mmCIF file of C-alpha atoms in Angstrom:
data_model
loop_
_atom_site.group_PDB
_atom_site.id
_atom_site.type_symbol
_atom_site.label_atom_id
_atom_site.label_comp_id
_atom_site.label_asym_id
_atom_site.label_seq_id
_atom_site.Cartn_x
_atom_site.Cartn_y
_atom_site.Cartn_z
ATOM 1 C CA UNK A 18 23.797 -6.011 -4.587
ATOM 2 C CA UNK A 19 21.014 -4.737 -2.891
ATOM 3 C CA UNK A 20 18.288 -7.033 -2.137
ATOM 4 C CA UNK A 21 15.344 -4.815 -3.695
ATOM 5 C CA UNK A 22 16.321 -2.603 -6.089
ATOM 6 C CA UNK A 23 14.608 0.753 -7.356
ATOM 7 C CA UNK A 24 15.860 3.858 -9.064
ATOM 8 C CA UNK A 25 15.590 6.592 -6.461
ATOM 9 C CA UNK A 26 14.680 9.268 -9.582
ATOM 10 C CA UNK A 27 13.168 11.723 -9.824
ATOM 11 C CA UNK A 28 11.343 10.239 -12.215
ATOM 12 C CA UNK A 29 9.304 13.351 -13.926
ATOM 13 C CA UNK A 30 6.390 12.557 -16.265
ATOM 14 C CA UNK A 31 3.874 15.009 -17.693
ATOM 15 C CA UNK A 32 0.336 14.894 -16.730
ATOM 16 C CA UNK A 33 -1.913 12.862 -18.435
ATOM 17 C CA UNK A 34 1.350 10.573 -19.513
ATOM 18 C CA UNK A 35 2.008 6.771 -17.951
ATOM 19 C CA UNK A 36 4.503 6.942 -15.281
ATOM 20 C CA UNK A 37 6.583 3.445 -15.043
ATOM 21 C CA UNK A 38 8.180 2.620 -12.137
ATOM 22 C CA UNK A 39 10.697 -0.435 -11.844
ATOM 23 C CA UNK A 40 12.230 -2.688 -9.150
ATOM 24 C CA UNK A 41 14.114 -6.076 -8.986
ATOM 25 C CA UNK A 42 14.959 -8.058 -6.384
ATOM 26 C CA UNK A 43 17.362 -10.690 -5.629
ATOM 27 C CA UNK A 44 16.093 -13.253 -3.742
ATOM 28 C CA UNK A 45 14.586 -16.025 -6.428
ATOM 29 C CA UNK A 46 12.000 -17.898 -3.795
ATOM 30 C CA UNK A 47 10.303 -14.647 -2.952
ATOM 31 C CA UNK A 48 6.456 -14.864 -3.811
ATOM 32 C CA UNK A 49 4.617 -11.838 -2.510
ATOM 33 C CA UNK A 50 4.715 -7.973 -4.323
ATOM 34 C CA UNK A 51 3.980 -4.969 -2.752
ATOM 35 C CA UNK A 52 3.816 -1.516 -4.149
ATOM 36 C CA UNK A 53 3.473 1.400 -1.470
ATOM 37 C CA UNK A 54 3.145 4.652 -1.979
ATOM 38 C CA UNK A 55 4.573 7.282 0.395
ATOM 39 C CA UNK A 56 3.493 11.144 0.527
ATOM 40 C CA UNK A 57 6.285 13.694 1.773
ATOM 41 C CA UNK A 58 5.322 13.758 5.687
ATOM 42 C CA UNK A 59 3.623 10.734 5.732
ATOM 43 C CA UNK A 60 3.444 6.772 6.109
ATOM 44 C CA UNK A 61 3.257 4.444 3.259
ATOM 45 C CA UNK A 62 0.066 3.309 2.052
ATOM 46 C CA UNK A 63 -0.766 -0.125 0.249
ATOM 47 C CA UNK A 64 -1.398 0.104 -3.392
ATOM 48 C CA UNK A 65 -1.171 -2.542 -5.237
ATOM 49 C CA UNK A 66 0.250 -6.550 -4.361
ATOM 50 C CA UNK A 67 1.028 -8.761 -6.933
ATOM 51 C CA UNK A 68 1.761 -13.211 -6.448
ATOM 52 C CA UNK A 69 1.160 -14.642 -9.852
ATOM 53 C CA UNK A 70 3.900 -13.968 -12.877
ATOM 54 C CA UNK A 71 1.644 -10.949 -15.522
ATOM 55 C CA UNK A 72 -0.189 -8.321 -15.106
ATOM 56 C CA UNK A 73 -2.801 -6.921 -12.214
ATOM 57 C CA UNK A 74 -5.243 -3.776 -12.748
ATOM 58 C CA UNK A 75 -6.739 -1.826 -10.200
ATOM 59 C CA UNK A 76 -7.912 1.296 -11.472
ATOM 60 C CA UNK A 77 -5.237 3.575 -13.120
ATOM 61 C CA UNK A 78 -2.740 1.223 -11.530
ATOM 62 C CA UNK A 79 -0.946 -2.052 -13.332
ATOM 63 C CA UNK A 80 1.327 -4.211 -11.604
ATOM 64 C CA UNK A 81 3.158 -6.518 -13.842
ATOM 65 C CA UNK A 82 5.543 -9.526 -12.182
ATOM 66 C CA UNK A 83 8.252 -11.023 -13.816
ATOM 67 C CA UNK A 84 9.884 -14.006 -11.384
ATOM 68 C CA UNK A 85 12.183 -15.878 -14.492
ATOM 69 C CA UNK A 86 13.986 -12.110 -14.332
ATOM 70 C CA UNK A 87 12.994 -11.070 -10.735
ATOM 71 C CA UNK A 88 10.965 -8.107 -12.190
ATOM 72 C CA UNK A 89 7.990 -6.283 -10.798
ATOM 73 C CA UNK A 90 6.755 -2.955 -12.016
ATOM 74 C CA UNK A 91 4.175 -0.342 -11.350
ATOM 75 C CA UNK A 92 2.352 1.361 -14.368
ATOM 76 C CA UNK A 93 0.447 4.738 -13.446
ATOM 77 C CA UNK A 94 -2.010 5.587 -16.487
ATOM 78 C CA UNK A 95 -3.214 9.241 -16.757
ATOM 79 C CA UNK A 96 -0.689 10.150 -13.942
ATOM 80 C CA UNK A 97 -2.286 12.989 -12.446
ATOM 81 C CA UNK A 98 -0.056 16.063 -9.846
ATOM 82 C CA UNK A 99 -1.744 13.573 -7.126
ATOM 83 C CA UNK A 100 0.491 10.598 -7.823
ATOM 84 C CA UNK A 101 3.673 12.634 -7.239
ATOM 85 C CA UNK A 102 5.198 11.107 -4.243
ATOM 86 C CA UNK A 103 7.496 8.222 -3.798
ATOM 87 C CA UNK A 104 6.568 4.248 -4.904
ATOM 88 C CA UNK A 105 8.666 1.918 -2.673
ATOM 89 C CA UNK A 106 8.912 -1.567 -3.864
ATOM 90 C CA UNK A 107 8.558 -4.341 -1.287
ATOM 91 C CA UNK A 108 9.295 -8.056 -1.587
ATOM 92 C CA UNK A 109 8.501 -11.014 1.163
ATOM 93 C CA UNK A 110 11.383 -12.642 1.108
ATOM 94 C CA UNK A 111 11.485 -16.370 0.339
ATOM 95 C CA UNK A 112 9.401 -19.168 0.306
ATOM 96 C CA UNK A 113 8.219 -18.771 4.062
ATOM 97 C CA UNK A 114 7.870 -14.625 3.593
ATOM 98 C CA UNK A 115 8.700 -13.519 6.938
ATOM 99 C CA UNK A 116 10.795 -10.885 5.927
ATOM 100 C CA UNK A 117 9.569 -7.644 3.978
ATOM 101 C CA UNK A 118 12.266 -5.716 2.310
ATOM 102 C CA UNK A 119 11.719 -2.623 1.226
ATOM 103 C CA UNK A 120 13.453 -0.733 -1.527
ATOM 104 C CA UNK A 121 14.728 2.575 -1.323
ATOM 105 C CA UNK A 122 12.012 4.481 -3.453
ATOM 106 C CA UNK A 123 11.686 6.268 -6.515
ATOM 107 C CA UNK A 124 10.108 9.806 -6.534
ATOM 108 C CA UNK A 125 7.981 10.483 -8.891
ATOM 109 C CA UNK A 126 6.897 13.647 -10.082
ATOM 110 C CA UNK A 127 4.279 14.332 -11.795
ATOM 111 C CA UNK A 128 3.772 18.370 -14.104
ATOM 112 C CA UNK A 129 0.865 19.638 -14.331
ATOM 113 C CA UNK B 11 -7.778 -2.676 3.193
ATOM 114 C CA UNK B 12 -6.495 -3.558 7.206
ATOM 115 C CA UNK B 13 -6.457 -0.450 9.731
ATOM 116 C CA UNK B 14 -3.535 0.326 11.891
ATOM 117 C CA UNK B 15 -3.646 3.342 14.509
ATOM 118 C CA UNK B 16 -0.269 4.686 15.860
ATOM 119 C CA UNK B 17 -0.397 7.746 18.232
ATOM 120 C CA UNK B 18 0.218 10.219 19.539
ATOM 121 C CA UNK B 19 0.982 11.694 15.904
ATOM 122 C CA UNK B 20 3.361 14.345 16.936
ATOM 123 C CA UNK B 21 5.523 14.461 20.293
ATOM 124 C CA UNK B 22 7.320 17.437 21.441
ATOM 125 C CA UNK B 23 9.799 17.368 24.415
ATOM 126 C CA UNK B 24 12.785 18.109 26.311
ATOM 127 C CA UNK B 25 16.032 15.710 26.343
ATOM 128 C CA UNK B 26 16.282 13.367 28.929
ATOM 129 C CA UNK B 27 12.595 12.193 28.956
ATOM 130 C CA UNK B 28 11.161 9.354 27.638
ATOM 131 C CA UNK B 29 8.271 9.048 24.942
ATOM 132 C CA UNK B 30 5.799 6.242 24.275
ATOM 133 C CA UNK B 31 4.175 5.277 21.062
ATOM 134 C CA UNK B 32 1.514 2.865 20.544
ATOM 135 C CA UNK B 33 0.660 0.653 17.483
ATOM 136 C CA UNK B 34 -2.377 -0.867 16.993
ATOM 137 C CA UNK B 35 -3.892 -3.291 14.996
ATOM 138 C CA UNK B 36 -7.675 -2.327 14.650
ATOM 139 C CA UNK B 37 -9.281 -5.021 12.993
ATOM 140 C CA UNK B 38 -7.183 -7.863 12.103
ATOM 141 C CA UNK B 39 -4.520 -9.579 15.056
ATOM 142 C CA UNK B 40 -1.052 -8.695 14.400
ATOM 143 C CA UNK B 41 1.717 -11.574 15.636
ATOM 144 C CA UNK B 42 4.223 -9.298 14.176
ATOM 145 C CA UNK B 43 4.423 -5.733 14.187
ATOM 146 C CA UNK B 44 7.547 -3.558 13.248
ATOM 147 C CA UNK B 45 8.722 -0.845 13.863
ATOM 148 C CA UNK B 46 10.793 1.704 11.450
ATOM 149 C CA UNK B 47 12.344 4.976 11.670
ATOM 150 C CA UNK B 48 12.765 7.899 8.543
ATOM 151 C CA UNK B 49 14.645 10.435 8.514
ATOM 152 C CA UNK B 50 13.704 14.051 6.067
ATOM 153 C CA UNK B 51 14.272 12.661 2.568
ATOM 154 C CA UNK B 52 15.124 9.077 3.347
ATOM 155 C CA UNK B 53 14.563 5.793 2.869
ATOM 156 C CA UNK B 54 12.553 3.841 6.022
ATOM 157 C CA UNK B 55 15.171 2.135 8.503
ATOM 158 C CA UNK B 56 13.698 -0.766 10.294
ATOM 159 C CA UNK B 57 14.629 -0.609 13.593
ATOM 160 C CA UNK B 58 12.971 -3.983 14.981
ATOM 161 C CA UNK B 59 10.256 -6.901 14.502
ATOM 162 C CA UNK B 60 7.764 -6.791 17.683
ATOM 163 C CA UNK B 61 6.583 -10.730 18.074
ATOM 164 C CA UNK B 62 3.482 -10.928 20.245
ATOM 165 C CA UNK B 63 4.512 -12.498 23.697
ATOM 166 C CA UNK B 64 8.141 -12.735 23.047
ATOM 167 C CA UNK B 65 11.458 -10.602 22.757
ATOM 168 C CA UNK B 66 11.873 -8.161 19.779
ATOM 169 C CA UNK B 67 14.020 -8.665 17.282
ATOM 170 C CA UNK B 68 16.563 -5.492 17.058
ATOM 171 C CA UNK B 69 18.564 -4.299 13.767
ATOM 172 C CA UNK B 70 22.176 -4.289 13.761
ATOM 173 C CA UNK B 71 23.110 -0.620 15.218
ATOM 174 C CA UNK B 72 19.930 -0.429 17.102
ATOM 175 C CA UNK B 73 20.340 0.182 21.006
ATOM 176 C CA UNK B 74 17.582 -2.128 22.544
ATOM 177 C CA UNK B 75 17.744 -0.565 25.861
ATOM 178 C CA UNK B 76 17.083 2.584 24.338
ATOM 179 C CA UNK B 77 13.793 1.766 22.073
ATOM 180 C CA UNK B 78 11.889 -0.592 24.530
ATOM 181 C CA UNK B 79 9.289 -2.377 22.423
ATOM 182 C CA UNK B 80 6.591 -4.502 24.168
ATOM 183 C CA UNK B 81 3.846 -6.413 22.214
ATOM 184 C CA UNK B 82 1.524 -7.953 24.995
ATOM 185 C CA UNK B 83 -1.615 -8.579 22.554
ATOM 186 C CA UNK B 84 -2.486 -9.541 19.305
ATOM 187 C CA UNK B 85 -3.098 -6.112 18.367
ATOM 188 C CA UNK B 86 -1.018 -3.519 20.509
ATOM 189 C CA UNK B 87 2.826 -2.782 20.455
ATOM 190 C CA UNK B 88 4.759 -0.173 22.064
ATOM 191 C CA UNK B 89 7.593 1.317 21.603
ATOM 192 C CA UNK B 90 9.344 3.703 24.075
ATOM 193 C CA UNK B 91 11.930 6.292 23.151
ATOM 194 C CA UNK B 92 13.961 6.244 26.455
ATOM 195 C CA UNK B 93 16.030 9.581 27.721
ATOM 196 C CA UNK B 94 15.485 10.951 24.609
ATOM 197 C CA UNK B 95 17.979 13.268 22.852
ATOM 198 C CA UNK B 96 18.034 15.924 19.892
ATOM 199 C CA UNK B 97 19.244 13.113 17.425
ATOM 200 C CA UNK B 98 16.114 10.907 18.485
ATOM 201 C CA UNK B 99 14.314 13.116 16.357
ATOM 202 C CA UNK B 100 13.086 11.423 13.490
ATOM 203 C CA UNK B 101 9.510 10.069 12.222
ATOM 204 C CA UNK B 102 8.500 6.968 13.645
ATOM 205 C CA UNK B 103 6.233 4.585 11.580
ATOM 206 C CA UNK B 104 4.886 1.146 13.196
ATOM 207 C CA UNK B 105 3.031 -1.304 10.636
ATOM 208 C CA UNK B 106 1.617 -4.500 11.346
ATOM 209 C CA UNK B 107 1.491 -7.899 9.571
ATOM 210 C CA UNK B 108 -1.572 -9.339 8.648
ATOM 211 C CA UNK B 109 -0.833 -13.110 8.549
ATOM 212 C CA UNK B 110 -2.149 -16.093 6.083
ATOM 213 C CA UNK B 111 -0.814 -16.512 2.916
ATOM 214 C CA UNK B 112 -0.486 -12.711 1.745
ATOM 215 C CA UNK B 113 1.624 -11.173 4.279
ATOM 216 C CA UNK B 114 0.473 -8.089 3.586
ATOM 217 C CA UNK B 115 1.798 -5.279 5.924
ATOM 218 C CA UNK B 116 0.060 -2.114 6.356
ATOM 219 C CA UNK B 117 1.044 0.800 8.285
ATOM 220 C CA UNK B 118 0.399 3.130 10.863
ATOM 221 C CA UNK B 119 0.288 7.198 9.949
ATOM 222 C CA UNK B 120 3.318 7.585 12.151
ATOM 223 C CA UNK B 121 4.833 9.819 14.927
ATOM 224 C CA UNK B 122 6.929 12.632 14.146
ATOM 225 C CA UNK B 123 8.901 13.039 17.274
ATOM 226 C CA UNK B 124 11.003 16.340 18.222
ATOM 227 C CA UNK B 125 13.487 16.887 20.880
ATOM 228 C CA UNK B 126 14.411 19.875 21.995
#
């Protein structure tokens, strides 16, 4: 088992439409969320982090955190051809959170 | 959010040389910097953890005497690409930790290396 999990996709969504994006991880004492999101080309860019179990809105953007089933999701509202790229999860791993993991990405694309 | 400045941004040259790439952290200190490598259509590989004023920490299947990191400050790691070959080639992406309770990291826009 991989220690963050994502569906790699495509994930293909029409515009206008929410776009959700999942990921689970495996270690239990992990405490910080990270959602990045990666053009083709280019690094990944910070979008959203997430500590406390619910939801977090920033925007168009909704993190929601599950720890009881080591769950955190991304929600894109009114997904737009801008938001196609790929979302990689990333967990700090364990209570001291040292160590970032990084899932492998899902692409998301998004039809105009 | 945190600002972190990697150049040069593209690097073109011939086998056998060697390339250096800078990472810095521009306004936050950085104990820990990393460094990661992607490949077209992959996922990122990272390669090592750059602690300021100590060793790095290599990956399993990474040749340390081949990517030379050095983090001498708070906010400045390097990494040099030593005799580099054709299968070097790959896009090179540094980020940089900001510490306290968040460890957030945030990256740098990378360096897309070719060797010819």
């Amino acid at each position: 088992q991989k220690e963050v999990e994502q569906n790699s996709g495509p994930l293909s969504v029409p515009e206008g439409a929410i776009a959700s994006l999942n990921c689970t991880y495996s270690d239990r004492g992990s405490q910080s969320f990270f959602w990045y999101r990666q053009y083709s080309g280019k690094s990944p860019e910070l979008i959203m982090s997430i500590y406390s179990n619910g939801d977090k809105e920033d925007g168009r953007f909704t993190a929601q955190l599950n720890k009881a089933s080591q769950y955190v999701s991304l929600l894109i509202r009114d997904s737009q051809p801008s938001d196609s790229a790929t979302y990689l999860c990333a967990v700090n791993k364990g209570t001291g959170g040292f160590k970032t993991i990084f899932g492998a990405g899902t692409r998301l694309f998004v039809k105009a | 959010g945190a600002v972190v400045s990697q150049h040069p941004s593209r690097v073109i040259c011939k086998s056998g040389t060697s390339v250096k790439i800078e990472c810095r952290s521009l306004d936050f200190q950085a104990t820990t910097m990393f460094w990661y490598r992607q490949f077209p259509k992959q996922s990122l590989m990272l390669m090592a953890t750059s602690n300021e004023g100590s060793k790095a920490t290599y990956e399993q299947g990474v040749e340390k005497d081949k990517f030379l990191i050095n983090h001498a400050s708070l906010t400045l790691s390097t990494l040099t690409v030593t005799s580099a070959h054709p299968e070097d080639s790959s896009f090179y992406i540094c980020s940089a930790r900001e510490g306290g309770v968040l460890n957030i990291q945030y990256f740098g826009a990378g360096t897309r290396l070719s060797v010819l």
